[in-house]
């Protein structure tokens, strides 16, 4: 059964050890620590010579099973599950950055990621070098000997900008710099990050994977394809561990020291969510495309942004990277901020909530919420408009969704 497909592998990843009761669901190992038979066994485990569990900040069988399933379906070298998408992003950046380093990135970033780069890492002397990642010449000019990563979101939220990943990865390789991508908006059975040169993939598993927004989580997926020999932080582990250098640094140092491992309860819920992700995504993304098409010809909607629409400037690039259904999120512009607030207040079915890819459809006015803490000038720099509504499309019937949007626009 070596040739099983994604959906099948997702459900039938074997357990590392057989459960004594033959439980069909992975039990939740609700424990902080694990007992050893001898001092010698303890020594070998603590020195990393065996993979026995010792303490649940470092590994836990339930969380490891969730990681194993994602490894099985992505073919990655390693997967680390953390307790939020932001924890995943900060663990990755703390593994590669250092005082005096810079991260070449776009100003089009998830709000907290922007703040992490600019404020939190900025305070430690790491420069966030914002530029236009859709312009490879500009990126080439901004990368230098102290660039520790090119970081981007594969479809930016909420601008829905798409950069050419293969050309960014090539610029990275020429300069010994990894391409690190937040791929939260397109699930990994649709978008194969490693094929586009992404070295480290980050996913907020709060979104598609959790299955109905049950819990917060994040994943670090190391594709094991990058040559870390020119990385200031990783050249030493690279001499010893080769392509495994990032994972060794992360698992033996950063992840233990920051202490943000996923809890077993969350891993249980998200393992279950993962099982149904492909079917939920298929439905949500198809409804999203249909709503994008219908909103395009709806009165009072000034513009619809979804990279799966042939009229979208990123359509061809998006199709070549993500296929026909680039996620289940769209945005649209109304006449003004006031029109957006009126629309939001008239919604009856669509929920006024942040978050993405819940089973329920969610609407938000990003400028006044996610980006509410930024100045108008900063918002302009990030292309956050007061006229934009973001819609995360759920599993409701598309006709019911359109009817609600239509009446709220009326
Ligand atoms: C939600 C989100 C995050 C943050 O994830 P959390 O699980 O909320 O910490 C990061 N990036 C993108 C693109 C997101 O949508």
Coordinates of C-alpha atoms and ligand atoms in Angstrom, one line a residue:
X1 CA 0.0 0.0 0.0
X2 CA 2.9 2.4 -0.7
X3 CA 1.0 4.4 -3.3
X4 CA -1.9 5.5 -1.0
X5 CA -3.1 9.0 -1.6
X6 CA -3.1 12.0 0.6
X7 CA -6.6 11.5 2.1
X8 CA -5.9 7.8 2.8
X9 CA -2.5 8.4 4.4
X10 CA -4.1 11.1 6.5
X11 CA -6.4 8.6 8.1
X12 CA -4.2 5.5 8.3
X13 CA -0.8 6.8 9.6
X14 CA 0.3 4.0 12.0
X15 CA 0.9 4.7 15.7
X16 CA 4.5 4.6 16.9
X17 CA 3.5 2.0 19.6
X18 CA 0.4 -0.2 19.6
X19 CA -2.1 0.9 22.3
X20 CA -2.7 -1.8 24.9
X21 CA -6.5 -1.5 24.5
X22 CA -6.3 -1.1 20.7
X23 CA -7.9 2.3 20.9
X24 CA -8.8 3.4 17.4
X25 CA -8.3 7.1 18.3
X26 CA -5.0 8.2 19.6
X27 CA -5.4 8.4 23.4
X28 CA -4.8 11.8 25.1
X29 CA -1.7 11.4 27.2
X30 CA -2.5 13.9 29.8
X31 CA 0.8 13.8 31.7
X32 CA 3.7 16.2 32.4
X33 CA 6.4 13.5 32.8
X34 CA 7.2 9.9 32.0
X35 CA 8.9 7.3 34.3
X36 CA 12.1 5.4 33.5
X37 CA 13.2 2.0 34.7
X38 CA 16.9 2.9 35.4
X39 CA 19.2 5.8 35.8
X40 CA 21.0 4.6 32.6
X41 CA 17.7 4.7 30.6
X42 CA 17.2 8.2 31.9
X43 CA 20.6 9.3 30.8
X44 CA 20.3 8.0 27.3
X45 CA 16.9 9.6 26.9
X46 CA 18.0 13.0 28.3
X47 CA 21.1 13.0 26.1
X48 CA 18.8 12.4 23.0
X49 CA 20.2 8.9 22.2
X50 CA 16.7 7.4 22.4
X51 CA 13.4 8.9 21.4
X52 CA 11.7 8.1 24.7
X53 CA 9.4 10.8 26.1
X54 CA 10.7 12.6 29.2
X55 CA 8.7 15.8 29.7
X56 CA 5.6 17.1 27.8
X57 CA 7.1 20.6 27.1
X58 CA 9.5 18.7 24.8
X59 CA 7.6 15.8 23.4
X60 CA 4.2 14.1 24.1
X61 CA 2.9 10.9 22.4
X62 CA -0.4 12.5 21.4
X63 CA 1.2 15.6 20.0
X64 CA 3.9 13.4 18.3
X65 CA 1.2 11.4 16.6
X66 CA -0.3 14.6 15.2
X67 CA 3.1 15.6 13.9
X68 CA 3.7 12.1 12.5
X69 CA 0.5 12.3 10.5
X70 CA 1.5 15.6 9.0
X71 CA 5.0 14.3 8.2
X72 CA 3.3 11.3 6.5
X73 CA 1.2 13.4 4.2
X74 CA 3.8 16.2 3.4
X75 CA 6.8 14.0 3.1
X76 CA 8.7 16.5 5.3
X77 CA 11.8 15.8 7.3
X78 CA 10.2 17.0 10.5
X79 CA 7.1 18.6 11.9
X80 CA 6.8 20.5 15.2
X81 CA 3.4 21.3 16.6
X82 CA 3.2 24.4 18.8
X83 CA 0.4 26.1 20.7
X84 CA -0.3 28.8 18.1
X85 CA 0.6 29.9 14.6
X86 CA 2.4 32.9 16.2
X87 CA 4.4 30.5 18.4
X88 CA 5.4 28.6 15.2
X89 CA 6.5 31.8 13.5
X90 CA 8.4 33.1 16.5
X91 CA 10.2 29.7 17.1
X92 CA 11.3 29.7 13.4
X93 CA 12.5 33.3 13.4
X94 CA 14.3 32.8 16.7
X95 CA 16.1 29.8 15.2
X96 CA 17.6 31.7 12.3
X97 CA 17.8 35.4 13.4
X98 CA 20.6 37.1 15.4
X99 CA 21.5 40.7 16.4
X100 CA 22.5 42.5 13.2
X101 CA 20.5 40.1 11.0
X102 CA 17.7 41.2 8.7
X103 CA 14.6 39.5 7.4
X104 CA 13.6 40.4 3.9
X105 CA 9.8 40.5 3.8
X106 CA 6.7 42.3 2.6
X107 CA 4.7 44.9 4.6
X108 CA 1.7 42.7 3.6
X109 CA 1.7 40.5 6.7
X110 CA -0.7 39.2 9.3
X111 CA -0.9 41.9 11.9
X112 CA 0.9 40.1 14.7
X113 CA 3.6 38.8 12.4
X114 CA 4.3 42.4 11.3
X115 CA 4.5 43.5 15.0
X116 CA 6.7 40.5 15.9
X117 CA 9.2 41.4 13.2
X118 CA 9.0 45.1 13.7
X119 CA 8.7 45.5 17.5
X120 CA 9.6 42.3 19.2
X121 CA 12.5 41.1 17.1
X122 CA 13.4 44.8 16.3
X123 CA 14.1 45.3 20.0
X124 CA 16.8 42.6 19.8
X125 CA 18.5 44.2 16.8
X126 CA 16.9 42.2 14.0
X127 CA 15.8 44.4 11.1
X128 CA 12.5 43.8 9.3
X129 CA 13.4 44.8 5.7
X130 CA 10.1 45.4 4.1
X131 CA 10.0 45.4 0.3
X132 CA 7.9 44.4 -2.7
X133 CA 8.3 40.6 -2.9
X134 CA 6.5 40.5 -6.2
X135 CA 9.5 42.3 -7.7
X136 CA 12.5 39.9 -7.8
X137 CA 14.9 42.7 -8.8
X138 CA 14.1 44.6 -5.6
X139 CA 14.4 41.5 -3.5
X140 CA 17.8 40.7 -5.0
X141 CA 18.9 44.3 -4.0
X142 CA 17.7 44.0 -0.5
X143 CA 19.3 40.6 0.3
X144 CA 22.8 40.9 1.8
X145 CA 25.3 38.9 3.9
X146 CA 23.2 39.4 7.1
X147 CA 19.9 38.3 5.6
X148 CA 18.8 35.3 7.7
X149 CA 15.5 34.6 5.8
X150 CA 13.2 35.7 3.1
X151 CA 9.8 35.5 4.8
X152 CA 6.4 35.7 3.2
X153 CA 2.7 34.6 3.3
X154 CA 1.9 32.7 0.1
X155 CA -1.3 34.6 -0.4
X156 CA -1.2 37.7 1.8
X157 CA -4.1 38.4 4.2
X158 CA -6.1 40.5 3.5
X159 CA -4.4 42.0 0.4
X160 CA -4.3 38.6 -1.4
X161 CA -1.0 39.4 -3.1
X162 CA 0.9 36.4 -4.6
X163 CA 4.7 36.4 -5.1
X164 CA 6.5 34.0 -7.5
X165 CA 7.9 31.5 -5.0
X166 CA 10.3 29.7 -7.3
X167 CA 12.1 32.9 -8.2
X168 CA 12.3 34.0 -4.5
X169 CA 13.6 30.6 -3.6
X170 CA 16.3 30.9 -6.3
X171 CA 17.4 34.3 -5.0
X172 CA 17.6 32.7 -1.6
X173 CA 19.6 29.7 -2.7
X174 CA 22.1 32.0 -4.6
X175 CA 22.7 33.9 -1.3
X176 CA 22.5 31.0 1.2
X177 CA 19.2 32.4 2.5
X178 CA 16.1 30.1 3.3
X179 CA 12.7 30.9 1.9
X180 CA 10.3 30.7 4.9
X181 CA 6.6 30.7 4.1
X182 CA 3.5 31.0 6.1
X183 CA 1.1 28.8 4.1
X184 CA -1.9 29.0 6.4
X185 CA -4.3 30.1 3.6
X186 CA -3.8 27.1 1.3
X187 CA -3.8 23.6 2.8
X188 CA -0.8 21.3 2.0
X189 CA -2.8 18.8 -0.1
X190 CA -3.4 21.7 -2.6
X191 CA -0.1 23.5 -2.3
X192 CA 3.1 21.5 -2.2
X193 CA 5.4 24.1 -0.7
X194 CA 8.7 22.1 -1.1
X195 CA 8.1 21.9 -4.8
X196 CA 8.3 25.7 -5.0
X197 CA 11.5 25.9 -3.0
X198 CA 10.1 26.7 0.4
X199 CA 12.6 25.5 3.0
X200 CA 10.5 26.0 6.1
X201 CA 6.7 26.0 6.0
X202 CA 4.6 27.5 8.8
X203 CA 0.9 26.8 9.3
X204 CA -1.6 28.2 11.8
X205 CA -3.4 24.9 12.4
X206 CA -6.1 27.0 14.1
X207 CA -7.5 27.5 10.6
X208 CA -8.3 24.6 8.2
X209 CA -6.8 21.8 10.3
X210 CA -8.6 22.3 13.6
X211 CA -11.9 21.5 12.0
X212 CA -14.5 24.0 13.2
X213 CA -12.2 26.3 15.1
X214 CA -12.0 24.1 18.1
X215 CA -8.5 25.2 19.2
X216 CA -5.4 27.2 18.6
X217 CA -2.3 25.6 17.1
X218 CA 0.7 26.1 14.8
X219 CA 3.0 23.9 12.8
X220 CA 6.6 24.1 11.7
X221 CA 7.3 21.9 8.7
X222 CA 11.0 21.5 7.8
X223 CA 11.2 20.1 4.3
X224 CA 14.9 19.2 4.9
X225 CA 15.9 20.5 1.5
X226 CA 17.9 23.6 2.5
X227 CA 21.7 23.9 2.6
X228 CA 22.3 25.7 5.9
X229 CA 26.1 26.0 5.5
X230 CA 25.9 29.8 5.0
X231 CA 23.5 30.5 7.8
X232 CA 25.1 32.3 10.7
X233 CA 23.0 30.5 13.3
X234 CA 22.9 27.1 11.6
X235 CA 26.3 26.6 9.9
X236 CA 27.6 24.9 13.1
X237 CA 24.8 22.3 13.4
X238 CA 24.9 22.0 9.6
X239 CA 28.5 20.8 9.7
X240 CA 27.3 18.0 12.0
X241 CA 23.8 17.3 10.9
X242 CA 23.6 18.5 7.3
X243 CA 20.1 19.2 6.0
X244 CA 18.8 18.3 9.5
X245 CA 20.5 21.4 11.1
X246 CA 17.3 23.5 11.4
X247 CA 15.3 20.7 13.1
X248 CA 18.2 20.0 15.5
X249 CA 18.5 23.6 16.5
X250 CA 14.8 24.0 16.8
X251 CA 14.1 20.8 18.8
X252 CA 17.1 20.8 21.0
X253 CA 17.3 24.5 21.8
X254 CA 14.7 27.0 20.7
X255 CA 11.5 25.0 21.2
X256 CA 12.6 23.8 24.6
X257 CA 13.7 27.2 25.7
X258 CA 10.6 29.1 24.5
X259 CA 8.2 26.4 25.9
X260 CA 5.3 26.7 23.6
X261 CA 4.6 23.0 22.7
X262 CA 1.1 22.0 21.7
X263 CA -1.0 20.4 24.5
X264 CA -2.2 16.8 24.0
X265 CA -5.9 17.8 24.1
X266 CA -5.4 20.2 21.3
X267 CA -3.4 17.6 19.3
X268 CA -6.3 15.2 19.7
X269 CA -8.8 17.7 18.4
X270 CA -6.6 18.8 15.5
X271 CA -5.8 15.2 14.5
X272 CA -9.5 14.6 14.2
X273 CA -9.9 17.9 12.3
X274 CA -7.1 17.0 9.9
X275 CA -9.0 13.8 8.9
X276 CA -11.8 15.8 7.4
X277 CA -9.7 18.8 6.1
X278 CA -9.7 17.7 2.4
X279 CA -13.4 17.4 2.1
X280 CA -14.2 20.5 4.1
X281 CA -11.7 22.5 2.0
X282 CA -13.1 21.3 -1.3
X283 CA -16.6 22.5 -0.3
X284 CA -15.4 25.8 1.3
X285 CA -13.1 26.7 -1.6
X286 CA -15.8 25.9 -4.2
X287 CA -18.3 28.1 -2.4
X288 CA -15.7 30.8 -2.1
X289 CA -15.2 30.9 -5.8
X290 CA -18.9 30.9 -6.5
X291 CA -19.5 33.8 -4.0
X292 CA -16.6 35.7 -5.6
X293 CA -18.2 35.3 -9.0
X294 CA -21.6 36.3 -7.8
X295 CA -20.4 39.3 -5.8
X296 CA -18.6 40.7 -8.9
X297 CA -21.9 41.5 -10.5
X298 CA -23.7 42.6 -7.3
X299 CA -24.7 46.2 -6.9
X300 CA -22.8 48.3 -4.3
X301 CA -19.8 45.9 -4.4
X302 CA -17.0 48.1 -5.9
X303 CA -14.4 45.3 -6.3
X304 CA -13.9 41.6 -5.4
X305 CA -10.5 40.2 -4.6
X306 CA -10.0 36.5 -5.0
X307 CA -7.0 35.1 -6.9
X308 CA -9.1 32.3 -8.4
X309 CA -11.0 34.9 -10.5
X310 CA -9.7 35.1 -14.1
X311 CA -9.9 38.9 -13.9
X312 CA -7.5 39.0 -10.9
X313 CA -3.9 40.2 -11.7
X314 CA -2.4 37.2 -9.9
X315 CA -4.7 34.6 -11.5
X316 CA -2.1 32.8 -13.7
X317 CA 0.6 32.8 -11.0
X318 CA -1.9 31.8 -8.4
X319 CA -3.2 28.9 -10.6
X320 CA 0.3 27.7 -11.2
X321 CA 1.1 27.6 -7.5
X322 CA -2.2 26.8 -5.8
X323 CA -4.5 25.3 -8.5
X324 CA -8.1 26.4 -9.3
X325 CA -9.2 27.0 -5.7
X326 CA -6.7 29.3 -3.9
X327 CA -8.2 29.2 -0.5
X328 CA -11.6 29.9 1.0
X329 CA -11.1 33.6 1.8
X330 CA -12.1 36.6 -0.3
X331 CA -12.3 40.3 0.2
X332 CA -14.5 42.9 -1.3
X333 CA -14.7 46.7 -1.3
X334 CA -17.7 48.8 -0.6
X335 CA -18.1 52.6 -1.0
X336 CA -16.7 53.6 2.4
X337 CA -16.0 52.6 6.0
X338 CA -19.6 53.6 6.9
X339 CA -20.9 51.3 4.2
X340 CA -18.8 48.5 5.6
X341 CA -20.1 49.0 9.1
X342 CA -23.7 49.1 7.9
X343 CA -23.1 45.9 5.9
X344 CA -21.5 44.2 8.9
X345 CA -24.4 45.2 11.2
X346 CA -27.1 43.9 8.8
X347 CA -25.6 40.3 8.6
X348 CA -27.9 37.7 10.0
X349 CA -26.3 34.4 9.0
X350 CA -22.6 35.3 8.4
X351 CA -20.9 35.7 11.8
X352 CA -19.1 38.9 12.8
X353 CA -15.8 37.3 13.9
X354 CA -12.2 37.1 13.3
X355 CA -10.5 33.8 12.5
X356 CA -10.3 31.9 9.2
X357 CA -11.8 28.7 7.9
X358 CA -14.2 27.9 10.6
X359 CA -17.1 25.7 9.5
X360 CA -19.2 28.9 9.8
X361 CA -18.7 31.8 7.4
X362 CA -17.1 34.8 9.1
X363 CA -16.9 38.5 8.1
X364 CA -14.6 41.1 9.5
X365 CA -13.7 44.7 8.7
X366 CA -9.8 44.4 9.0
X367 CA -8.9 48.1 9.1
X368 CA -10.9 48.7 12.4
X369 CA -10.0 45.4 14.1
X370 CA -6.9 43.3 13.2
X371 CA -5.2 46.6 12.1
X372 CA -7.0 48.8 14.5
X373 CA -3.8 49.3 16.6
X374 CA -1.9 50.8 13.7
X375 CA -1.9 54.4 12.6
X376 CA -3.7 55.3 9.3
X377 CA -0.3 56.0 7.8
X378 CA 1.0 52.5 8.8
X379 CA -2.3 51.0 7.4
X380 CA -1.7 52.8 4.1
X381 CA 1.8 51.3 4.0
X382 CA 0.4 47.9 4.5
X383 CA -2.4 48.5 1.9
X384 CA -5.1 48.1 4.5
X385 CA -8.2 50.0 3.2
X386 CA -11.1 51.2 5.3
X387 CA -13.4 50.1 2.4
X388 CA -12.5 46.4 2.6
X389 CA -14.5 43.5 4.1
X390 CA -12.9 40.1 4.5
X391 CA -15.0 36.9 4.2
X392 CA -13.9 33.5 5.4
X393 CA -16.2 31.0 3.7
X394 CA -17.6 28.1 5.7
X395 CA -19.7 25.1 5.0
X396 CA -23.2 26.6 4.7
X397 CA -25.2 26.3 1.5
X398 CA -23.8 28.9 -1.0
X399 CA -27.4 30.1 -1.8
X400 CA -28.1 30.9 1.8
X401 CA -24.7 32.7 2.1
X402 CA -25.3 34.8 -1.0
X403 CA -28.8 35.7 0.2
X404 CA -27.5 37.0 3.5
X405 CA -24.7 39.0 1.8
X406 CA -27.2 40.4 -0.7
X407 CA -29.7 41.5 1.9
X408 CA -26.9 43.1 4.0
X409 CA -25.7 45.0 1.0
X410 CA -29.3 46.2 0.1
Ligands
LIG1 C1 -4.2 33.2 12.0 C2 -2.9 33.4 11.3 C3 -1.7 33.4 11.9 C4 -1.6 33.3 13.4 O1 -2.0 32.1 13.9 P1 -2.6 31.8 15.4 O2 -2.9 30.4 15.4 O3 -3.8 32.7 15.6 O4 -1.5 32.2 16.3 C5 -0.5 33.6 11.2 N1 -0.6 33.8 9.9 C6 -1.7 33.7 9.2 C7 -1.7 33.9 7.7 C8 -2.9 33.6 9.8 O5 -4.1 33.6 9.2

